[in-house]
Amino acid sequence: MERLKRNTTIKPLSFILLLSIVLMVVLFFVQSRSDKSIRAMQKGNELAVKTFQINNSLQEIINHVYFIESQTRKQINAAEIKLTPTLNDTIKDLNRYIVEVGKLTEISTQQSFNQLKRLLEKKITLTKDILDSSKSALIAKQKLTGEQNKNLLDSIYIAASDIQIIAETDLQQTIIENSTVSNQVLIISRSLTIFALITILLSATLIIRHLKQNNLLIQALEQAKIKADIAGKIKEQFLANMSHEIRTPLNSIIGFSNLAHKTNLDGVQRDYISFIKSSSENLLYIINDILDFSKLEAGKLQISKAPFNLKDICHFIEMLFQVQLSTKKIHFSYQIEENIPLNLTGDDDRLKQILTNLVSNAIKFTGTGGNISLRLNLIKQEDETVFIQFAIKDTGIGIPEDKLKTIFERFEQADSATTRKYGGTGLGLSIVKQLVTLQNGTVDVHSTINAGSEFIVTIPYSINRMANSENNDKKDTPIVKQFNTAANILIAEDNKMNQMLLKFLFQNWGIKITLAADGKEAIDYLQKNEYGNTQKSNVPIIAMTAHTMPTEIEKSKEAGMNDYLSKPLIEERVIELFNLYIPQLPNNTIVKKMNTTYVDLNNIIKLVGDEPAIIKELLGHFTKHYPEEVAQLEATYNSKDMEQLYTIAHNLKTTVTSLKTNSELVMPLIEIEKYKNIDADWNKIGEFVALLSKSVEPVLTEIKALEQELAVK
């Protein structure tokens, strides 16, 4: 198609341009010849007028000469020998005509004119001599009829004739030249007319041909667009079907893994279940990558704006990868620059997705015992907008320099060996790039082979001035499981495994459900039983689907669904919708938030689920190990081993944030971590260590109180 475009555009336009240039050159030549012809004709006209004036003046001179001759003869015959006033006036007129002829004379007639002028002057002198009053009539007559006078008259006539002949010859020559030039211009004009007609015809032919080819090109492009749209729809349908077909069994795998994890298992069984769950979640992660990429390509992924806290984001990332980091013994740390405002407005989900992708890659490509850091810096501030830089640095395998420019392209990895060894779709960094671009940000990478990589993301966010501690606490508080156990729930599910999963899930929550094999059976149940109210038209309907493409979700809402749940089911999302659409009964709270300083039960539930046995096991583990870790911290402080002190402080930070995200014990641990890269202030560090030592007893007291409450529950 590109070749067709070149053939239909460049060649015709070049040819028309060439013809236009030639036409302009010819026009210029004809115009110059026309100007020359016009100037020659003007000169000829001027010469013709001048010749006519010369002829008239010469004729008047001859007439005046003969008049003087005739008048002189009459006066002699009448014996009136004198210069009369009439003759005197005639002589004056003769002199005037001589002057006029002199002005009109060209170079070619100058010599003849001078001769004529001398002859006329002699004639005038002779006439005056003949009519001298002192002479007798006889003498005057003799002079008048003498040879001198006759010869003078003949010479005057001949000289005047010469002037006329020369002037007429010049005029004739000019007329011939003008005629030649005019004929040339006429021939050129006709040729130009023919050439112009040919040029117009050729141009019109080429333009028509060009328009036809353009029309064919437009039709081809329209056909290509139609095919691309069809291919896009096929691709979208394929992705929707693929998502559905994979998510449906994956929902069962993840769901039953979660249920099995909450049962009484020995260590090996719990590990097996954890591996199954982890692998399933990785598969889900890959599917989400593909779907997100599809949404980005289709331009259907929207960026939202909501308040969030940067420290919460960093803590989320740290807790999310705690297991992977621990398995590979990778040291992870994050640092937030002090002048950064923590409360911002933006799309925190997309930020989590970006950081999750980058940290996940860093873990994947960093060997055992390596280091990964997340550093947040304030690049600049413009009014209420801050540009935050997120730098994720690792000590992994690095990226070859020749791959740095293409690493953000889709399906790109460093090399095929990387794909075989580490897996992945090659979409993660492409998604990061597009998500950052959608938020008007930038992403860059620096890397050295076998030394590590650093990905630098900069995104603008708005400062959230209205944020306060109450809002932050509300955001940190997870969804509490509050159920209206009297609710009557009807579920239509055609997959037997998913039916079992839903049955066990809701049984654990103490909620009775009715299972229908399909939509028709669900309608039959609805007509026989009461679900929500007697009108049935206001019964909340939630689509539970493995389709997660935006078009499929829109279809469900257009069909009358109130909301949707995507598979695999996430407990928090199910609880959120349950509480949203089903009114709660008073005093039906399974878990109540305690007013504590160091232990937040809701935070623990968010991490391990609402299973008292698991929570008690975790609390027992903490009760045993927290005093030991604090003791290790004290001993390391006494030995002034900053490297080891940093490691213990970092591990302790993860432990205390597991109990409560915004625990007051986090800050002294962060302060201790800061001294890893600067000169240690051991007095200050001692104060932080003492503060942590004093916390052991009140922390254990809160844990004991919580264990007693769980025993009552």
XYZ file of C-alpha atoms in Angstrom:
713
model
C 0.000 0.000 0.000
C 2.895 2.315 0.694
C 4.276 1.544 -2.786
C 0.869 2.344 -4.305
C 0.824 5.648 -2.467
C 4.265 6.577 -3.814
C 3.308 5.616 -7.393
C 0.057 7.555 -7.288
C 1.399 10.648 -5.609
C 5.067 11.384 -6.278
C 5.287 10.706 -10.069
C 2.147 12.608 -11.241
C 2.928 15.568 -9.033
C 6.539 15.660 -10.238
C 5.452 15.514 -13.884
C 2.860 18.266 -13.430
C 5.457 20.367 -11.629
C 7.913 19.868 -14.515
C 5.277 20.857 -17.087
C 4.410 23.930 -15.050
C 8.064 24.996 -14.910
C 8.464 24.544 -18.692
C 5.242 26.457 -19.293
C 6.448 29.322 -17.111
C 9.785 29.461 -18.992
C 7.990 29.556 -22.348
C 5.608 32.217 -21.069
C 8.532 34.285 -19.931
C 10.211 33.943 -23.353
C 7.012 34.840 -25.233
C 6.439 37.783 -22.945
C 9.955 39.092 -23.605
C 9.471 38.676 -27.364
C 6.086 40.377 -27.156
C 7.603 43.280 -25.263
C 10.310 43.569 -27.916
C 7.701 43.483 -30.684
C 5.600 46.121 -28.989
C 8.609 48.377 -28.510
C 9.562 47.889 -32.199
C 6.017 48.703 -33.293
C 6.020 51.787 -31.134
C 9.322 52.806 -32.681
C 7.908 52.118 -36.166
C 4.844 54.169 -35.429
C 6.961 57.006 -34.130
C 9.184 56.760 -37.237
C 6.129 56.709 -39.534
C 4.743 59.818 -37.881
C 8.127 61.489 -38.110
C 8.498 60.526 -41.773
C 5.045 61.906 -42.473
C 5.947 65.164 -40.721
C 9.242 65.373 -42.651
C 7.435 64.821 -45.945
C 4.895 67.505 -45.080
C 7.598 69.946 -44.035
C 9.690 69.231 -47.176
C 6.607 69.677 -49.317
C 5.961 73.006 -47.645
C 9.594 74.012 -48.210
C 9.337 73.161 -51.953
C 6.009 75.004 -52.162
C 7.440 78.046 -50.440
C 10.532 78.017 -52.704
C 8.349 77.908 -55.835
C 6.055 80.576 -54.364
C 9.056 82.862 -53.796
C 10.254 82.138 -57.342
C 6.806 82.868 -58.840
C 6.252 86.001 -56.745
C 9.694 87.349 -57.655
C 8.981 86.785 -61.360
C 5.658 88.682 -61.110
C 7.246 91.649 -59.363
C 10.023 91.887 -61.979
C 7.498 91.775 -64.799
C 5.578 94.524 -63.033
C 8.840 96.442 -62.609
C 8.295 96.309 -58.856
C 11.820 95.556 -57.692
C 11.552 95.225 -53.921
C 11.105 92.697 -51.059
C 7.408 92.920 -50.305
C 5.896 91.968 -46.966
C 4.379 88.846 -48.540
C 7.768 87.622 -49.689
C 9.263 88.493 -46.361
C 6.627 86.437 -44.501
C 7.129 83.549 -46.893
C 10.865 83.587 -46.241
C 10.160 83.492 -42.454
C 7.834 80.501 -42.887
C 10.510 78.806 -44.966
C 13.044 79.241 -42.191
C 10.536 77.764 -39.700
C 10.021 74.683 -41.803
C 13.779 74.288 -42.136
C 14.032 74.258 -38.292
C 11.201 71.672 -38.025
C 12.866 69.369 -40.541
C 16.113 69.707 -38.607
C 14.425 68.518 -35.412
C 12.888 65.507 -37.186
C 16.007 64.507 -39.037
C 17.656 61.179 -38.084
C 21.374 60.435 -38.347
C 20.837 58.768 -41.715
C 19.360 61.985 -43.250
C 21.555 64.480 -41.411
C 23.989 64.998 -44.318
C 21.205 65.558 -46.904
C 19.461 67.950 -44.520
C 22.625 70.025 -44.054
C 22.987 70.257 -47.835
C 19.339 71.283 -48.221
C 19.718 73.881 -45.523
C 22.728 75.435 -47.267
C 20.909 75.490 -50.624
C 17.875 77.153 -49.096
C 20.021 79.768 -47.410
C 21.624 80.484 -50.822
C 18.185 80.708 -52.449
C 16.965 83.162 -49.840
C 20.121 85.260 -50.247
C 19.797 85.195 -54.060
C 16.141 86.201 -53.907
C 16.938 89.144 -51.684
C 19.758 90.141 -54.056
C 17.440 89.995 -57.115
C 14.849 92.164 -55.445
C 17.375 94.762 -54.318
C 15.767 98.145 -55.114
C 19.021 99.530 -56.398
C 18.981 97.198 -59.386
C 17.054 97.689 -62.550
C 14.358 95.349 -63.729
C 16.585 94.106 -66.525
C 19.373 93.062 -64.205
C 16.915 91.454 -61.824
C 15.357 89.484 -64.658
C 18.752 88.334 -65.887
C 19.652 86.986 -62.437
C 16.288 85.361 -62.058
C 16.571 83.520 -65.361
C 20.248 82.822 -65.001
C 21.843 79.377 -64.645
C 22.723 79.933 -60.998
C 19.102 80.296 -59.988
C 17.992 77.325 -62.096
C 20.710 75.088 -60.719
C 19.892 76.196 -57.179
C 16.220 75.302 -57.623
C 17.085 71.872 -59.058
C 19.550 71.191 -56.231
C 16.945 72.129 -53.593
C 14.440 69.751 -55.118
C 16.973 66.958 -55.384
C 18.162 67.451 -51.757
C 14.577 67.396 -50.472
C 13.867 64.260 -52.476
C 16.956 62.580 -51.012
C 15.739 63.284 -47.516
C 12.314 61.857 -48.353
C 13.791 58.749 -49.920
C 16.094 58.072 -46.951
C 13.274 58.579 -44.412
C 10.909 56.344 -46.342
C 13.627 53.692 -46.709
C 14.207 53.704 -42.898
C 10.481 53.454 -42.351
C 10.185 50.559 -44.781
C 13.050 48.712 -43.082
C 11.468 49.220 -39.673
C 8.126 47.936 -40.960
C 9.838 44.811 -42.341
C 11.630 44.170 -39.021
C 8.420 44.679 -37.038
C 6.607 42.315 -39.332
C 9.291 39.669 -38.787
C 9.138 40.025 -34.992
C 5.332 39.986 -35.064
C 5.339 36.805 -37.108
C 7.765 35.213 -34.635
C 5.592 36.233 -31.689
C 2.518 34.942 -33.501
C 4.197 31.593 -34.164
C 5.408 31.352 -30.552
C 1.986 32.359 -29.232
C 0.288 29.696 -31.313
C 2.885 27.142 -30.234
C 2.395 28.196 -26.633
C -1.354 27.855 -26.999
C -0.930 24.345 -28.379
C 1.605 23.506 -25.634
C -0.701 24.922 -22.953
C -3.626 22.879 -24.273
C -1.450 19.747 -24.285
C -0.228 20.542 -20.758
C -3.791 21.084 -19.522
C -4.929 17.842 -21.117
C -1.975 15.914 -19.675
C -2.433 17.510 -16.250
C -6.157 16.823 -16.297
C -5.491 13.206 -17.333
C -2.897 12.762 -14.603
C -5.086 14.416 -11.978
C -8.068 12.271 -12.930
C -5.848 9.193 -12.840
C -4.418 10.332 -9.518
C -7.916 10.882 -8.103
C -9.005 7.464 -9.296
C -5.953 5.842 -7.726
C -6.534 7.835 -4.535
C -10.115 6.646 -4.544
C -8.865 3.075 -4.937
C -6.402 3.706 -2.109
C -9.157 5.129 0.100
C -11.323 2.114 -0.670
C -8.396 -0.182 0.111
C -7.794 1.671 3.380
C -11.482 1.465 4.260
C -11.428 -2.261 3.531
C -8.264 -2.585 5.641
C -9.962 -0.632 8.451
C -13.027 -2.862 8.248
C -10.784 -5.927 8.367
C -8.818 -4.424 11.276
C -12.078 -3.691 13.135
C -13.261 -7.243 12.504
C -9.877 -8.576 13.623
C -10.074 -6.346 16.712
C -13.524 -7.684 17.560
C -12.343 -11.242 16.984
C -9.329 -10.545 19.194
C -11.538 -8.979 21.858
C -13.932 -11.909 21.724
C -11.021 -14.339 21.860
C -9.575 -12.598 24.897
C -12.983 -12.544 26.549
C -13.470 -16.254 25.874
C -9.909 -17.058 26.925
C -10.380 -15.088 30.128
C -13.640 -16.899 30.803
C -12.312 -20.368 30.051
C -9.175 -19.910 32.156
C -10.732 -17.944 35.011
C -13.540 -20.447 35.550
C -11.279 -23.373 36.604
C -8.821 -20.924 38.148
C -11.631 -19.640 40.348
C -12.096 -23.145 41.715
C -8.366 -23.708 42.193
C -7.802 -20.443 44.088
C -11.074 -20.663 45.987
C -10.543 -24.232 47.203
C -6.906 -23.433 47.981
C -8.083 -20.638 50.262
C -10.637 -22.915 51.890
C -8.080 -25.718 52.325
C -5.576 -23.261 53.763
C -8.065 -22.456 56.541
C -8.423 -26.100 57.592
C -6.185 -27.993 59.988
C -3.085 -28.852 57.936
C 0.374 -30.061 58.828
C 3.417 -28.123 57.669
C 3.969 -30.050 54.433
C 0.306 -29.847 53.444
C 0.219 -26.115 54.153
C 3.304 -25.673 51.940
C 1.685 -27.640 49.119
C -1.480 -25.554 49.347
C 0.604 -22.376 49.434
C 2.458 -23.459 46.298
C -0.825 -24.211 44.515
C -2.233 -20.855 45.564
C 0.931 -18.992 44.600
C 1.091 -20.656 41.158
C -2.595 -19.936 40.545
C -2.137 -16.308 41.491
C 0.864 -16.074 39.145
C -1.270 -17.466 36.330
C -3.961 -14.939 37.184
C -1.320 -12.226 37.140
C -0.309 -13.229 33.590
C -3.944 -13.244 32.453
C -4.478 -9.798 33.960
C -1.364 -8.563 32.151
C -2.788 -9.701 28.814
C -6.211 -8.184 29.525
C -4.735 -4.914 30.749
C -2.620 -4.725 27.628
C -5.706 -5.323 25.509
C -7.560 -2.539 27.318
C -4.625 -0.182 26.824
C -4.430 -0.979 23.110
C -8.176 -0.391 22.732
C -7.962 2.879 24.659
C -10.537 1.648 27.179
C -8.429 1.848 30.314
C -9.398 4.905 32.357
C -7.297 6.783 34.911
C -9.230 7.660 38.068
C -8.470 10.185 40.788
C -8.847 9.456 44.485
C -7.008 10.358 47.702
C -4.170 8.051 48.731
C -1.129 7.962 50.972
C 2.367 7.272 49.625
C 3.479 5.496 52.781
C 0.509 3.134 52.452
C 1.507 2.380 48.868
C 5.075 1.550 49.878
C 3.900 -0.619 52.757
C 1.479 -2.421 50.419
C 4.333 -3.256 48.035
C 6.538 -4.445 50.883
C 3.845 -6.694 52.335
C 2.746 -7.960 48.902
C 6.152 -9.458 48.143
C 7.071 -10.484 51.669
C 6.929 -14.212 50.895
C 8.946 -13.978 47.648
C 11.537 -11.730 49.276
C 11.873 -14.048 52.228
C 12.146 -17.141 50.005
C 15.038 -15.665 48.008
C 16.533 -13.917 51.072
C 16.403 -10.612 49.176
C 16.719 -7.463 51.261
C 14.020 -4.932 50.352
C 13.827 -1.346 51.611
C 11.945 1.797 50.736
C 12.791 5.405 51.483
C 10.531 8.446 51.115
C 12.211 11.844 50.832
C 11.265 14.017 53.816
C 9.914 16.966 51.781
C 7.384 14.826 49.870
C 3.726 15.444 50.815
C 2.371 11.984 51.680
C -1.323 12.659 51.038
C -1.954 12.963 47.308
C -4.758 12.603 44.780
C -4.406 10.306 41.775
C -4.903 6.738 40.604
C -3.348 4.722 43.407
C -4.457 1.414 41.850
C -2.470 2.152 38.701
C 0.483 3.270 40.809
C 0.341 -0.022 42.686
C 0.168 -1.847 39.356
C 3.238 0.015 38.050
C 5.276 -0.595 41.208
C 4.076 -4.190 41.452
C 5.259 -4.905 37.913
C 8.641 -3.265 38.477
C 9.291 -4.821 41.905
C 8.088 -8.211 40.654
C 10.591 -7.987 37.791
C 13.321 -6.928 40.198
C 12.639 -9.963 42.419
C 12.484 -12.265 39.383
C 15.871 -11.169 38.043
C 17.691 -10.722 41.375
C 19.541 -13.664 42.795
C 19.430 -15.035 46.333
C 20.776 -12.596 48.927
C 20.456 -9.586 46.621
C 19.100 -6.109 47.342
C 16.096 -4.190 46.029
C 15.261 -0.621 46.986
C 12.344 1.691 46.307
C 13.208 5.377 46.629
C 10.697 8.242 46.369
C 11.953 11.752 45.522
C 10.248 15.060 44.888
C 11.453 16.282 41.472
C 9.548 19.571 41.340
C 6.356 21.270 42.476
C 4.089 23.497 40.380
C 1.363 25.092 42.532
C -0.655 22.124 43.865
C 0.964 19.565 41.555
C 4.002 17.551 42.643
C 6.156 15.411 40.369
C 7.093 12.281 42.314
C 9.962 10.075 41.164
C 9.819 6.352 42.001
C 13.216 4.672 41.577
C 13.295 0.851 41.805
C 16.890 -0.408 41.960
C 18.061 -4.013 42.111
C 21.306 -5.997 42.065
C 20.066 -8.468 39.471
C 21.371 -9.748 36.137
C 21.020 -6.393 34.365
C 19.902 -5.605 30.809
C 22.180 -5.449 27.728
C 22.699 -1.895 26.480
C 21.330 -2.701 23.011
C 18.048 -3.834 24.600
C 17.426 -0.757 26.735
C 15.662 1.097 23.898
C 13.271 -1.776 23.156
C 12.676 -3.170 26.642
C 9.365 -1.250 26.949
C 7.992 -2.646 23.701
C 5.374 -5.369 23.883
C 6.496 -9.002 24.052
C 10.081 -7.812 24.534
C 12.527 -9.381 26.967
C 16.300 -9.165 27.158
C 16.646 -12.393 25.141
C 14.925 -15.718 24.524
C 17.008 -17.372 27.253
C 15.510 -14.910 29.756
C 12.005 -15.984 28.747
C 12.853 -19.665 29.095
C 14.578 -19.248 32.449
C 12.396 -16.641 34.176
C 9.101 -16.881 32.270
C 6.645 -14.016 31.799
C 4.682 -12.592 28.889
C 6.980 -9.730 27.950
C 4.045 -7.359 28.533
C 4.803 -6.089 32.044
C 7.132 -3.239 31.084
C 4.989 -2.324 28.073
C 2.010 -1.978 30.423
C 4.122 0.099 32.828
C 5.143 2.409 29.979
C 1.572 2.917 28.804
C 0.162 3.377 32.318
C 2.818 6.000 33.077
C 2.149 7.776 29.767
C -1.604 7.806 30.472
C -0.840 9.724 33.682
C 1.382 12.253 31.831
C 4.485 10.729 33.370
C 7.814 9.398 32.136
C 9.743 6.164 32.607
C 13.423 5.490 32.091
C 15.905 2.701 32.797
C 19.606 2.435 33.564
C 21.291 -0.929 33.707
C 24.648 -2.683 33.819
C 25.101 -6.351 33.014
C 25.611 -8.457 36.193
C 25.388 -5.317 38.343
C 21.663 -4.564 38.305
C 19.027 -2.226 36.907
C 17.247 0.922 37.997
C 13.812 1.854 36.667
C 12.837 5.490 37.215
C 9.182 6.505 36.969
C 8.036 10.121 37.340
C 4.306 10.893 37.669
C 2.538 14.172 38.537
C -0.009 14.081 41.382
C -2.190 16.673 43.099
C -1.576 17.465 46.764
C -4.507 16.406 48.947
C -4.759 19.310 51.399
C -7.991 18.008 52.915
C -6.461 14.738 54.105
C -6.489 14.231 57.875
C -5.784 11.485 60.308
C -9.419 10.408 60.422
C -9.535 9.883 56.676
C -6.216 8.066 56.739
C -7.381 5.747 59.496
C -10.520 5.059 57.514
C -8.496 4.212 54.443
C -6.207 1.921 56.389
C -9.094 0.038 57.959
C -9.920 -3.107 55.965
C -13.394 -4.270 55.186
C -14.893 -5.836 58.293
C -16.978 -8.958 57.732
C -20.471 -7.912 58.773
C -23.208 -10.172 57.462
C -26.971 -10.226 57.522
C -27.210 -13.966 58.063
C -30.971 -13.796 57.512
C -30.407 -12.773 53.896
C -31.707 -15.102 51.201
C -29.261 -15.421 48.312
C -29.908 -17.070 44.954
C -26.860 -17.955 42.853
C -26.935 -19.184 39.239
C -23.746 -21.088 38.367
C -23.352 -23.773 35.726
C -19.926 -25.011 36.816
C -20.092 -27.783 39.417
C -16.727 -26.909 40.959
C -17.713 -23.284 41.343
C -21.035 -24.339 42.881
C -19.172 -26.301 45.545
C -16.785 -23.434 46.169
C -19.604 -20.903 46.617
C -21.476 -23.283 48.882
C -18.475 -23.782 51.186
C -17.569 -20.085 51.093
C -20.990 -18.845 52.191
C -21.366 -21.671 54.720
C -18.190 -20.458 56.409
C -19.843 -17.050 56.698
C -23.027 -18.542 58.124
C -25.147 -17.557 55.138
C -27.677 -19.810 53.454
C -27.709 -19.807 49.624
C -29.798 -21.424 46.908
C -27.881 -22.727 43.891
C -29.401 -22.789 40.399
C -27.721 -24.554 37.496
C -28.595 -21.813 34.976
C -30.560 -18.613 34.441
C -33.866 -20.354 33.644
C -33.731 -22.347 36.859
C -32.887 -19.142 38.750
C -36.044 -17.473 37.332
C -38.113 -20.445 38.466
C -36.680 -20.115 41.994
C -37.300 -16.368 41.934
C -40.966 -16.866 41.080
C -41.454 -19.377 43.875
C -39.462 -17.679 46.665
C -38.845 -14.244 48.093
C -35.412 -12.740 47.455
C -34.997 -9.224 48.824
C -38.665 -7.998 48.712
C -42.111 -8.819 47.446
C -41.833 -6.685 44.310
C -38.844 -8.650 42.961
C -38.087 -5.781 40.554
C -35.790 -4.226 43.162
C -33.841 -7.384 43.923
C -30.122 -6.585 43.535
C -28.592 -8.672 40.744
C -24.826 -9.201 40.689
C -23.166 -10.633 37.578
C -20.597 -13.253 38.551
C -18.509 -13.756 35.440
C -15.110 -14.845 34.228
C -15.457 -12.223 31.472
C -13.514 -9.126 32.511
C -13.296 -7.234 29.207
C -14.884 -3.753 29.475
C -17.369 -4.557 26.699
C -18.581 -7.665 28.527
C -18.969 -5.761 31.789
C -20.947 -3.046 29.975
C -23.188 -5.710 28.429
C -24.018 -7.081 31.879
C -24.926 -3.617 33.162
C -26.996 -2.840 30.064
C -28.867 -6.110 30.649
C -29.942 -4.792 34.069
C -27.246 -6.030 36.436
C -26.558 -3.810 39.460
C -22.883 -4.768 39.677
C -20.458 -7.536 38.827
C -17.958 -9.915 40.413
C -15.043 -11.148 38.333
C -13.602 -14.612 38.731
C -11.533 -15.744 40.511
C -13.579 -14.452 43.431
C -11.811 -12.242 45.952
C -13.298 -12.471 49.428
C -12.933 -8.757 50.155
C -14.817 -7.873 46.957
C -17.612 -10.351 47.731
C -17.963 -8.934 51.254
C -17.923 -5.367 49.940
C -20.805 -6.023 47.515
C -22.680 -8.129 50.088
C -22.630 -5.267 52.591
C -23.455 -2.733 49.859
C -26.605 -4.380 48.552
C -27.899 -6.349 51.579
C -28.993 -4.346 54.666
C -27.188 -5.361 57.847
C -28.981 -6.381 60.998
C -27.984 -4.471 64.154
C -25.443 -6.062 66.482
C -24.538 -8.676 63.889
C -20.843 -7.964 63.820
C -18.502 -10.920 63.959
C -15.387 -8.802 64.466
C -15.286 -5.499 66.273
C -12.442 -3.020 65.980
C -10.417 -2.741 69.184
C -8.941 0.498 70.447
C -5.271 -0.591 70.495
C -1.851 0.969 70.082
C 0.260 -1.864 68.688
C -2.135 -4.574 67.450
C -4.894 -4.056 64.850
C -7.062 -7.157 64.423
C -8.534 -5.819 61.176
C -5.042 -5.512 59.726
C -4.312 -9.148 60.644
C -7.621 -10.276 59.111
C -6.684 -8.436 55.927
C -3.428 -10.405 55.751
C -4.494 -13.957 56.749
C -8.299 -13.962 56.633
C -10.918 -14.179 59.357
C -9.852 -17.540 60.743
C -9.400 -17.528 64.548
C -7.110 -20.588 64.482
C -4.719 -18.978 61.994
C -4.869 -15.639 63.813
C -4.071 -17.315 67.127
C -1.168 -19.178 65.526
C 0.195 -15.904 64.137
C -0.206 -14.132 67.490
C 1.516 -17.023 69.276
C 4.400 -16.815 66.798
C 4.665 -13.069 67.398
C 4.518 -13.485 71.176
C 7.478 -15.842 71.018
C 9.665 -14.079 68.476
C 9.059 -10.359 69.091
C 10.925 -10.274 72.460
C 13.737 -12.332 70.899
C 14.106 -9.940 67.955
C 14.114 -6.898 70.264
C 16.783 -8.597 72.386
C 18.852 -9.213 69.225
C 18.429 -5.540 68.369
C 19.765 -4.519 71.799
C 22.749 -6.900 71.556
C 23.630 -5.702 68.046
C 23.371 -2.078 69.201
C 25.790 -2.827 72.033
C 28.276 -4.356 69.563
C 27.872 -1.310 67.255
C 27.399 -3.503 64.150
C 25.464 -1.124 61.901
C 25.037 -3.580 59.014
C 23.481 -6.247 61.234
C 21.482 -3.630 63.137
C 19.948 -2.430 59.873
C 18.918 -5.991 58.889
C 17.271 -6.677 62.260
C 15.488 -3.284 62.241
C 14.167 -3.934 58.753
C 12.833 -7.375 59.670
C 11.274 -5.968 62.853
C 9.547 -3.273 60.800
C 7.868 -5.925 58.676
C 6.779 -7.728 61.854
C 5.232 -4.734 63.626
C 3.469 -3.480 60.458
C 1.906 -6.930 60.123
C 0.187 -6.270 63.453
C -0.688 -2.654 62.720
C 0.088 -0.626 59.601
C 0.448 2.744 61.313
C 2.021 1.427 64.504
C 4.056 3.981 66.443
C 6.903 1.428 66.484
C 7.458 1.856 62.720
C 9.027 5.311 62.948
C 11.968 4.430 65.273
C 12.756 1.420 63.060
C 12.753 3.627 59.934
C 15.036 6.081 61.718
C 17.481 3.273 62.558
C 17.428 2.127 58.890
C 18.470 5.601 57.728
C 21.861 5.267 59.370
C 22.886 2.512 56.980
C 24.142 5.028 54.403
C 25.239 7.851 56.750
C 27.473 8.150 59.786
C 25.762 6.459 62.718
C 24.613 8.647 65.614
C 24.767 5.950 68.296
C 23.196 8.172 70.947
C 20.139 8.689 68.777
C 20.042 5.028 67.811
C 20.232 4.155 71.497
C 17.090 6.209 72.177
C 15.214 4.327 69.430
C 16.400 0.954 70.730
C 15.307 1.877 74.255
C 11.876 2.889 72.958
C 11.487 -0.495 71.255
C 12.671 -2.338 74.371
C 10.009 -0.599 76.458
C 7.324 -1.672 73.943
C 7.735 -5.414 74.525
C 5.546 -5.617 77.629
C 2.616 -3.466 76.374
C 2.683 -5.258 72.982
C 2.449 -8.666 74.665
C -0.341 -7.344 76.902
C -2.392 -6.275 73.868
C -1.792 -9.628 72.172
C -2.970 -11.478 75.276
C -6.132 -9.350 75.440
C -6.839 -10.043 71.781
C -6.333 -13.785 72.256
C -8.847 -13.729 75.133
C -11.387 -11.902 72.974
C -10.920 -14.448 70.180
C -11.439 -17.257 72.685
C -14.777 -15.685 73.694
C -15.804 -15.316 70.033
